[in-house]
């Protein structure tokens, strides 16, 4: 196994940060790979988080690229707002998209990376006809809407299915996992095929965020490196 295959991406979710000191919170995760930015509209999920205005402010406080996770109905209406801000990755939910290829094309036209997310009960086969166009596929391992929920164990099998789908199509999008991720389950997630881990509470509830990121990265890459 090569080094590139062990290069797991870590994306702390700022949903679990203390918004009253967002600049400090972002500084505390400086050696992660992305800021995972959860946008919730109160319709697709039973919660409301934050939008483009806060992201514009947050971008001033970090050099990290933004991994925008849109948990919204009608994602086509707001995707442009995040593309204009220079989001590196924009992910929308397949359950909310009527014209997924059109939206992926729009994201690519702005030189951003396009991701599609699946809720826990949504089958991997829904990506069959679009997987070759994606830069990222996101397996939700909790029903989206809140941080701090329990990992749904069936997500492991879904990650494996998604990896098999990618192999069948000879494509290598990032396989991102979001919800209940921690150093305790990171190794089995990456062994199943995950290449990018989102963690909210596992990082922001820790006293020492740098240590929490290191611990997650080490756990995520441990078994992969021992196979080298
Ligand atoms: C849930 C969000 C997640 C959430 C993860 O709907 O998409 O990104 O912040 O939080 P934890 O890691 O605490 O499950
Ligand atoms: Zn998320």
PDB file of C-alpha atoms and ligand atoms in Angstrom:
ATOM      1  CA  UNK A   1       0.000   0.000   0.000  1.00  0.00           C
ATOM      2  CA  UNK A   2       1.387   3.406  -0.945  1.00  0.00           C
ATOM      3  CA  UNK A   3       1.691   6.541   1.172  1.00  0.00           C
ATOM      4  CA  UNK A   4      -0.974   8.346  -0.840  1.00  0.00           C
ATOM      5  CA  UNK A   5      -3.495   5.671   0.120  1.00  0.00           C
ATOM      6  CA  UNK A   6      -2.825   6.296   3.795  1.00  0.00           C
ATOM      7  CA  UNK A   7      -3.308  10.033   3.529  1.00  0.00           C
ATOM      8  CA  UNK A   8      -6.628  10.297   5.357  1.00  0.00           C
ATOM      9  CA  UNK A   9      -8.270  13.727   5.331  1.00  0.00           C
ATOM     10  CA  UNK A  10      -9.573  15.110   8.625  1.00  0.00           C
ATOM     11  CA  UNK A  11     -12.441  17.613   8.536  1.00  0.00           C
ATOM     12  CA  UNK A  12     -13.561  18.978  11.932  1.00  0.00           C
ATOM     13  CA  UNK A  13     -17.207  20.039  11.929  1.00  0.00           C
ATOM     14  CA  UNK A  14     -17.568  23.563  13.304  1.00  0.00           C
ATOM     15  CA  UNK A  15     -21.156  22.770  14.224  1.00  0.00           C
ATOM     16  CA  UNK A  16     -19.692  21.628  17.552  1.00  0.00           C
ATOM     17  CA  UNK A  17     -17.501  24.726  18.015  1.00  0.00           C
ATOM     18  CA  UNK A  18     -18.154  27.598  20.421  1.00  0.00           C
ATOM     19  CA  UNK A  19     -19.507  30.258  18.034  1.00  0.00           C
ATOM     20  CA  UNK A  20     -18.856  33.039  20.560  1.00  0.00           C
ATOM     21  CA  UNK A  21     -15.127  32.621  19.846  1.00  0.00           C
ATOM     22  CA  UNK A  22     -15.138  31.192  16.355  1.00  0.00           C
ATOM     23  CA  UNK A  23     -11.786  32.700  15.408  1.00  0.00           C
ATOM     24  CA  UNK A  24     -10.035  30.919  18.293  1.00  0.00           C
ATOM     25  CA  UNK A  25     -11.926  27.722  17.555  1.00  0.00           C
ATOM     26  CA  UNK A  26     -10.761  27.764  13.939  1.00  0.00           C
ATOM     27  CA  UNK A  27      -7.178  28.488  15.035  1.00  0.00           C
ATOM     28  CA  UNK A  28      -7.337  25.425  17.293  1.00  0.00           C
ATOM     29  CA  UNK A  29      -7.920  23.101  14.313  1.00  0.00           C
ATOM     30  CA  UNK A  30      -5.278  24.651  12.052  1.00  0.00           C
ATOM     31  CA  UNK A  31      -3.548  21.383  11.276  1.00  0.00           C
ATOM     32  CA  UNK A  32      -6.670  19.587  10.113  1.00  0.00           C
ATOM     33  CA  UNK A  33      -7.214  19.316   6.345  1.00  0.00           C
ATOM     34  CA  UNK A  34     -10.593  21.052   5.943  1.00  0.00           C
ATOM     35  CA  UNK A  35     -13.202  22.998   7.849  1.00  0.00           C
ATOM     36  CA  UNK A  36     -16.416  20.949   7.586  1.00  0.00           C
ATOM     37  CA  UNK A  37     -19.195  23.531   7.342  1.00  0.00           C
ATOM     38  CA  UNK A  38     -22.704  22.160   8.000  1.00  0.00           C
ATOM     39  CA  UNK A  39     -25.499  24.209   6.466  1.00  0.00           C
ATOM     40  CA  UNK A  40     -28.984  23.304   7.767  1.00  0.00           C
ATOM     41  CA  UNK A  41     -32.215  24.912   6.619  1.00  0.00           C
ATOM     42  CA  UNK A  42     -34.860  23.719   9.096  1.00  0.00           C
ATOM     43  CA  UNK A  43     -36.628  21.815   6.279  1.00  0.00           C
ATOM     44  CA  UNK A  44     -34.354  19.036   5.078  1.00  0.00           C
ATOM     45  CA  UNK A  45     -33.266  18.570   8.681  1.00  0.00           C
ATOM     46  CA  UNK A  46     -34.991  19.654  11.912  1.00  0.00           C
ATOM     47  CA  UNK A  47     -32.336  22.206  12.793  1.00  0.00           C
ATOM     48  CA  UNK A  48     -30.943  25.504  11.504  1.00  0.00           C
ATOM     49  CA  UNK A  49     -27.240  26.253  11.614  1.00  0.00           C
ATOM     50  CA  UNK A  50     -25.479  28.954   9.613  1.00  0.00           C
ATOM     51  CA  UNK A  51     -25.105  30.207   6.070  1.00  0.00           C
ATOM     52  CA  UNK A  52     -22.825  32.097   3.715  1.00  0.00           C
ATOM     53  CA  UNK A  53     -22.501  35.281   5.804  1.00  0.00           C
ATOM     54  CA  UNK A  54     -20.894  33.431   8.703  1.00  0.00           C
ATOM     55  CA  UNK A  55     -18.712  31.449   6.312  1.00  0.00           C
ATOM     56  CA  UNK A  56     -17.348  34.674   4.809  1.00  0.00           C
ATOM     57  CA  UNK A  57     -16.326  35.802   8.319  1.00  0.00           C
ATOM     58  CA  UNK A  58     -14.947  32.391   9.265  1.00  0.00           C
ATOM     59  CA  UNK A  59     -12.774  32.287   6.142  1.00  0.00           C
ATOM     60  CA  UNK A  60     -10.914  35.361   7.436  1.00  0.00           C
ATOM     61  CA  UNK A  61      -9.859  33.377  10.503  1.00  0.00           C
ATOM     62  CA  UNK A  62      -8.370  30.302   8.815  1.00  0.00           C
ATOM     63  CA  UNK A  63      -6.324  29.245   5.813  1.00  0.00           C
ATOM     64  CA  UNK A  64      -8.037  25.860   5.674  1.00  0.00           C
ATOM     65  CA  UNK A  65     -10.247  25.065   2.687  1.00  0.00           C
ATOM     66  CA  UNK A  66     -13.994  24.728   3.331  1.00  0.00           C
ATOM     67  CA  UNK A  67     -15.853  21.465   2.894  1.00  0.00           C
ATOM     68  CA  UNK A  68     -19.471  22.666   2.677  1.00  0.00           C
ATOM     69  CA  UNK A  69     -22.149  20.090   3.560  1.00  0.00           C
ATOM     70  CA  UNK A  70     -25.569  21.330   2.461  1.00  0.00           C
ATOM     71  CA  UNK A  71     -28.404  19.728   4.411  1.00  0.00           C
ATOM     72  CA  UNK A  72     -31.065  21.723   2.614  1.00  0.00           C
ATOM     73  CA  UNK A  73     -34.003  21.253   0.282  1.00  0.00           C
ATOM     74  CA  UNK A  74     -33.614  22.877  -3.156  1.00  0.00           C
ATOM     75  CA  UNK A  75     -29.803  22.909  -2.939  1.00  0.00           C
ATOM     76  CA  UNK A  76     -29.604  24.457  -6.437  1.00  0.00           C
ATOM     77  CA  UNK A  77     -30.912  27.711  -4.944  1.00  0.00           C
ATOM     78  CA  UNK A  78     -28.024  28.171  -2.537  1.00  0.00           C
ATOM     79  CA  UNK A  79     -25.078  26.296  -4.052  1.00  0.00           C
ATOM     80  CA  UNK A  80     -24.024  29.464  -5.967  1.00  0.00           C
ATOM     81  CA  UNK A  81     -23.669  31.397  -2.700  1.00  0.00           C
ATOM     82  CA  UNK A  82     -21.016  28.977  -1.474  1.00  0.00           C
ATOM     83  CA  UNK A  83     -19.282  28.741  -4.845  1.00  0.00           C
ATOM     84  CA  UNK A  84     -18.957  32.537  -4.868  1.00  0.00           C
ATOM     85  CA  UNK A  85     -17.195  32.288  -1.498  1.00  0.00           C
ATOM     86  CA  UNK A  86     -14.652  29.876  -2.943  1.00  0.00           C
ATOM     87  CA  UNK A  87     -15.725  26.673  -1.180  1.00  0.00           C
ATOM     88  CA  UNK A  88     -13.282  23.905  -2.061  1.00  0.00           C
ATOM     89  CA  UNK A  89     -15.899  21.133  -1.814  1.00  0.00           C
ATOM     90  CA  UNK A  90     -19.667  21.527  -2.087  1.00  0.00           C
ATOM     91  CA  UNK A  91     -21.742  18.485  -1.122  1.00  0.00           C
ATOM     92  CA  UNK A  92     -25.501  18.238  -1.481  1.00  0.00           C
ATOM     93  CA  UNK A  93     -27.902  15.432  -0.605  1.00  0.00           C
ATOM     94  CA  UNK A  94     -29.181  13.097  -3.309  1.00  0.00           C
ATOM     95  CA  UNK A  95     -32.550  12.994  -1.495  1.00  0.00           C
ATOM     96  CA  UNK A  96     -32.906  16.757  -2.042  1.00  0.00           C
ATOM     97  CA  UNK A  97     -31.657  17.085  -5.615  1.00  0.00           C
ATOM     98  CA  UNK A  98     -33.956  16.894  -8.631  1.00  0.00           C
ATOM     99  CA  UNK A  99     -31.233  17.447 -11.250  1.00  0.00           C
ATOM    100  CA  UNK A 100     -28.043  16.147  -9.707  1.00  0.00           C
ATOM    101  CA  UNK A 101     -25.890  16.207 -12.858  1.00  0.00           C
ATOM    102  CA  UNK A 102     -26.804  19.834 -13.514  1.00  0.00           C
ATOM    103  CA  UNK A 103     -25.751  20.760  -9.995  1.00  0.00           C
ATOM    104  CA  UNK A 104     -22.481  18.821 -10.258  1.00  0.00           C
ATOM    105  CA  UNK A 105     -21.754  20.611 -13.547  1.00  0.00           C
ATOM    106  CA  UNK A 106     -22.418  23.976 -11.899  1.00  0.00           C
ATOM    107  CA  UNK A 107     -20.023  23.160  -9.058  1.00  0.00           C
ATOM    108  CA  UNK A 108     -17.326  22.037 -11.509  1.00  0.00           C
ATOM    109  CA  UNK A 109     -17.826  25.158 -13.630  1.00  0.00           C
ATOM    110  CA  UNK A 110     -16.698  27.127 -10.564  1.00  0.00           C
ATOM    111  CA  UNK A 111     -13.615  24.880 -10.203  1.00  0.00           C
ATOM    112  CA  UNK A 112     -14.913  23.451  -6.944  1.00  0.00           C
ATOM    113  CA  UNK A 113     -15.177  19.779  -6.095  1.00  0.00           C
ATOM    114  CA  UNK A 114     -18.606  18.192  -6.172  1.00  0.00           C
ATOM    115  CA  UNK A 115     -19.896  15.806  -3.531  1.00  0.00           C
ATOM    116  CA  UNK A 116     -23.145  13.945  -3.002  1.00  0.00           C
ATOM    117  CA  UNK A 117     -24.325  12.751   0.389  1.00  0.00           C
ATOM    118  CA  UNK A 118     -26.514   9.794   1.323  1.00  0.00           C
ATOM    119  CA  UNK A 119     -28.681   9.654   4.433  1.00  0.00           C
ATOM    120  CA  UNK A 120     -28.287   6.442   6.455  1.00  0.00           C
ATOM    121  CA  UNK A 121     -31.425   4.864   4.932  1.00  0.00           C
ATOM    122  CA  UNK A 122     -30.569   5.862   1.346  1.00  0.00           C
ATOM    123  CA  UNK A 123     -29.010   3.027  -0.676  1.00  0.00           C
ATOM    124  CA  UNK A 124     -25.608   3.338  -2.316  1.00  0.00           C
ATOM    125  CA  UNK A 125     -27.107   2.262  -5.660  1.00  0.00           C
ATOM    126  CA  UNK A 126     -28.629   5.749  -6.062  1.00  0.00           C
ATOM    127  CA  UNK A 127     -25.121   6.895  -6.989  1.00  0.00           C
ATOM    128  CA  UNK A 128     -24.740   4.274  -9.732  1.00  0.00           C
ATOM    129  CA  UNK A 129     -25.423   6.714 -12.564  1.00  0.00           C
ATOM    130  CA  UNK A 130     -23.454   9.676 -11.246  1.00  0.00           C
ATOM    131  CA  UNK A 131     -20.481   8.228  -9.356  1.00  0.00           C
ATOM    132  CA  UNK A 132     -18.126   8.851 -12.298  1.00  0.00           C
ATOM    133  CA  UNK A 133     -18.826  12.598 -12.089  1.00  0.00           C
ATOM    134  CA  UNK A 134     -18.169  12.980  -8.376  1.00  0.00           C
ATOM    135  CA  UNK A 135     -15.094  14.147  -6.492  1.00  0.00           C
ATOM    136  CA  UNK A 136     -16.578  12.970  -3.203  1.00  0.00           C
ATOM    137  CA  UNK A 137     -19.332  10.729  -1.884  1.00  0.00           C
ATOM    138  CA  UNK A 138     -20.463  11.275   1.684  1.00  0.00           C
ATOM    139  CA  UNK A 139     -21.897   8.459   3.785  1.00  0.00           C
ATOM    140  CA  UNK A 140     -23.940   9.917   6.626  1.00  0.00           C
ATOM    141  CA  UNK A 141     -23.506   7.654   9.630  1.00  0.00           C
ATOM    142  CA  UNK A 142     -26.226   9.427  11.640  1.00  0.00           C
ATOM    143  CA  UNK A 143     -29.483  10.983  10.490  1.00  0.00           C
ATOM    144  CA  UNK A 144     -28.304  14.518   9.750  1.00  0.00           C
ATOM    145  CA  UNK A 145     -29.306  17.516  11.826  1.00  0.00           C
ATOM    146  CA  UNK A 146     -27.296  17.428  15.029  1.00  0.00           C
ATOM    147  CA  UNK A 147     -23.827  16.828  16.354  1.00  0.00           C
ATOM    148  CA  UNK A 148     -23.107  14.306  19.065  1.00  0.00           C
ATOM    149  CA  UNK A 149     -25.307  11.459  17.815  1.00  0.00           C
ATOM    150  CA  UNK A 150     -24.513   7.753  17.965  1.00  0.00           C
ATOM    151  CA  UNK A 151     -22.787   6.164  14.963  1.00  0.00           C
ATOM    152  CA  UNK A 152     -25.145   3.841  13.033  1.00  0.00           C
ATOM    153  CA  UNK A 153     -23.166   0.620  12.727  1.00  0.00           C
ATOM    154  CA  UNK A 154     -24.688  -0.410   9.373  1.00  0.00           C
ATOM    155  CA  UNK A 155     -22.740   2.507   7.878  1.00  0.00           C
ATOM    156  CA  UNK A 156     -19.637   0.312   7.727  1.00  0.00           C
ATOM    157  CA  UNK A 157     -21.275  -2.030   5.222  1.00  0.00           C
ATOM    158  CA  UNK A 158     -22.401   1.001   3.221  1.00  0.00           C
ATOM    159  CA  UNK A 159     -18.858   2.330   3.020  1.00  0.00           C
ATOM    160  CA  UNK A 160     -17.735  -1.057   1.668  1.00  0.00           C
ATOM    161  CA  UNK A 161     -20.571  -1.044  -0.892  1.00  0.00           C
ATOM    162  CA  UNK A 162     -19.625   2.445  -1.977  1.00  0.00           C
ATOM    163  CA  UNK A 163     -16.000   1.434  -2.351  1.00  0.00           C
ATOM    164  CA  UNK A 164     -17.061  -1.525  -4.506  1.00  0.00           C
ATOM    165  CA  UNK A 165     -19.200   0.775  -6.656  1.00  0.00           C
ATOM    166  CA  UNK A 166     -16.199   3.083  -7.158  1.00  0.00           C
ATOM    167  CA  UNK A 167     -13.980   0.139  -8.060  1.00  0.00           C
ATOM    168  CA  UNK A 168     -16.538  -1.190 -10.538  1.00  0.00           C
ATOM    169  CA  UNK A 169     -16.538   2.210 -12.247  1.00  0.00           C
ATOM    170  CA  UNK A 170     -12.756   2.616 -11.897  1.00  0.00           C
ATOM    171  CA  UNK A 171     -13.087   5.971 -10.123  1.00  0.00           C
ATOM    172  CA  UNK A 172     -11.543   7.240  -6.896  1.00  0.00           C
ATOM    173  CA  UNK A 173     -13.674   9.947  -5.297  1.00  0.00           C
ATOM    174  CA  UNK A 174     -13.043  10.772  -1.669  1.00  0.00           C
ATOM    175  CA  UNK A 175     -15.228   8.581   0.520  1.00  0.00           C
ATOM    176  CA  UNK A 176     -16.256  10.825   3.403  1.00  0.00           C
ATOM    177  CA  UNK A 177     -17.991   9.654   6.589  1.00  0.00           C
ATOM    178  CA  UNK A 178     -19.921  12.027   8.843  1.00  0.00           C
ATOM    179  CA  UNK A 179     -21.633  11.384  12.175  1.00  0.00           C
ATOM    180  CA  UNK A 180     -20.398   9.751  15.369  1.00  0.00           C
ATOM    181  CA  UNK A 181     -16.832   9.492  14.089  1.00  0.00           C
ATOM    182  CA  UNK A 182     -14.075   9.260  16.705  1.00  0.00           C
ATOM    183  CA  UNK A 183     -10.673   7.702  17.312  1.00  0.00           C
ATOM    184  CA  UNK A 184     -12.560   4.644  18.598  1.00  0.00           C
ATOM    185  CA  UNK A 185     -14.073   3.773  15.197  1.00  0.00           C
ATOM    186  CA  UNK A 186     -11.714   5.561  12.772  1.00  0.00           C
ATOM    187  CA  UNK A 187      -9.628   2.467  11.998  1.00  0.00           C
ATOM    188  CA  UNK A 188     -12.600   0.372  10.925  1.00  0.00           C
ATOM    189  CA  UNK A 189     -13.972   3.236   8.841  1.00  0.00           C
ATOM    190  CA  UNK A 190     -10.776   3.625   6.849  1.00  0.00           C
ATOM    191  CA  UNK A 191     -10.323  -0.154   6.597  1.00  0.00           C
ATOM    192  CA  UNK A 192     -13.797  -0.232   5.018  1.00  0.00           C
ATOM    193  CA  UNK A 193     -12.764   2.405   2.475  1.00  0.00           C
ATOM    194  CA  UNK A 194     -13.289   5.841   4.024  1.00  0.00           C
ATOM    195  CA  UNK A 195     -10.678   8.398   2.958  1.00  0.00           C
ATOM    196  CA  UNK A 196     -12.037  11.479   4.716  1.00  0.00           C
ATOM    197  CA  UNK A 197     -13.409  11.698   8.255  1.00  0.00           C
ATOM    198  CA  UNK A 198     -15.670  14.404   9.648  1.00  0.00           C
ATOM    199  CA  UNK A 199     -15.655  14.814  13.412  1.00  0.00           C
ATOM    200  CA  UNK A 200     -17.540  17.406  15.427  1.00  0.00           C
ATOM    201  CA  UNK A 201     -17.787  16.475  19.079  1.00  0.00           C
ATOM    202  CA  UNK A 202     -14.754  14.174  19.019  1.00  0.00           C
ATOM    203  CA  UNK A 203     -12.596  17.213  18.235  1.00  0.00           C
ATOM    204  CA  UNK A 204     -14.382  20.271  19.650  1.00  0.00           C
ATOM    205  CA  UNK A 205     -15.351  18.663  22.969  1.00  0.00           C
ATOM    206  CA  UNK A 206     -11.676  17.837  23.547  1.00  0.00           C
ATOM    207  CA  UNK A 207      -9.588  20.221  25.634  1.00  0.00           C
ATOM    208  CA  UNK A 208      -6.639  19.917  23.268  1.00  0.00           C
ATOM    209  CA  UNK A 209      -7.927  20.009  19.686  1.00  0.00           C
ATOM    210  CA  UNK A 210      -4.516  19.472  18.084  1.00  0.00           C
ATOM    211  CA  UNK A 211      -4.097  16.294  20.147  1.00  0.00           C
ATOM    212  CA  UNK A 212      -7.627  15.161  19.228  1.00  0.00           C
ATOM    213  CA  UNK A 213      -6.883  15.646  15.513  1.00  0.00           C
ATOM    214  CA  UNK A 214      -3.587  13.759  15.885  1.00  0.00           C
ATOM    215  CA  UNK A 215      -5.311  10.936  17.735  1.00  0.00           C
ATOM    216  CA  UNK A 216      -8.012  10.651  15.067  1.00  0.00           C
ATOM    217  CA  UNK A 217      -5.482  10.746  12.228  1.00  0.00           C
ATOM    218  CA  UNK A 218      -3.262   8.172  13.904  1.00  0.00           C
ATOM    219  CA  UNK A 219      -6.177   5.809  14.510  1.00  0.00           C
ATOM    220  CA  UNK A 220      -7.447   6.331  10.956  1.00  0.00           C
ATOM    221  CA  UNK A 221      -4.093   5.576   9.335  1.00  0.00           C
ATOM    222  CA  UNK A 222      -2.756   2.966  11.767  1.00  0.00           C
ATOM    223  CA  UNK A 223      -3.980  -0.220  10.107  1.00  0.00           C
ATOM    224  CA  UNK A 224      -3.384   1.162   6.628  1.00  0.00           C
ATOM    225  CA  UNK A 225       0.279   1.930   7.300  1.00  0.00           C
ATOM    226  CA  UNK A 226       0.912  -1.455   8.917  1.00  0.00           C
ATOM    227  CA  UNK A 227      -0.125  -3.070   5.607  1.00  0.00           C
ATOM    228  CA  UNK A 228       2.570  -1.124   3.721  1.00  0.00           C
TER     229      UNK A 228
HETATM  230  C1  LIG B   1     -24.712  16.163  11.328  1.00  0.00           C
HETATM  231  C2  LIG B   1     -23.592  16.934  10.691  1.00  0.00           C
HETATM  232  C3  LIG B   1     -22.271  16.527  11.169  1.00  0.00           C
HETATM  233  C4  LIG B   1     -22.063  16.735  12.647  1.00  0.00           C
HETATM  234  C5  LIG B   1     -21.118  15.686  13.129  1.00  0.00           C
HETATM  235  O1  LIG B   1     -25.887  16.414  10.694  1.00  0.00           O
HETATM  236  O2  LIG B   1     -23.603  16.768   9.279  1.00  0.00           O
HETATM  237  O3  LIG B   1     -21.217  17.089  10.426  1.00  0.00           O
HETATM  238  O4  LIG B   1     -21.578  18.003  12.955  1.00  0.00           O
HETATM  239  O5  LIG B   1     -21.025  15.751  14.497  1.00  0.00           O
HETATM  240  P1  LIG B   1     -20.453  14.560  15.378  1.00  0.00           P
HETATM  241  O6  LIG B   1     -19.072  14.263  14.878  1.00  0.00           O
HETATM  242  O7  LIG B   1     -20.507  15.098  16.760  1.00  0.00           O
HETATM  243  O8  LIG B   1     -21.374  13.380  15.137  1.00  0.00           O
HETATM  244 ZN1  LIG B   2     -21.771  17.335   8.071  1.00  0.00          ZN
END
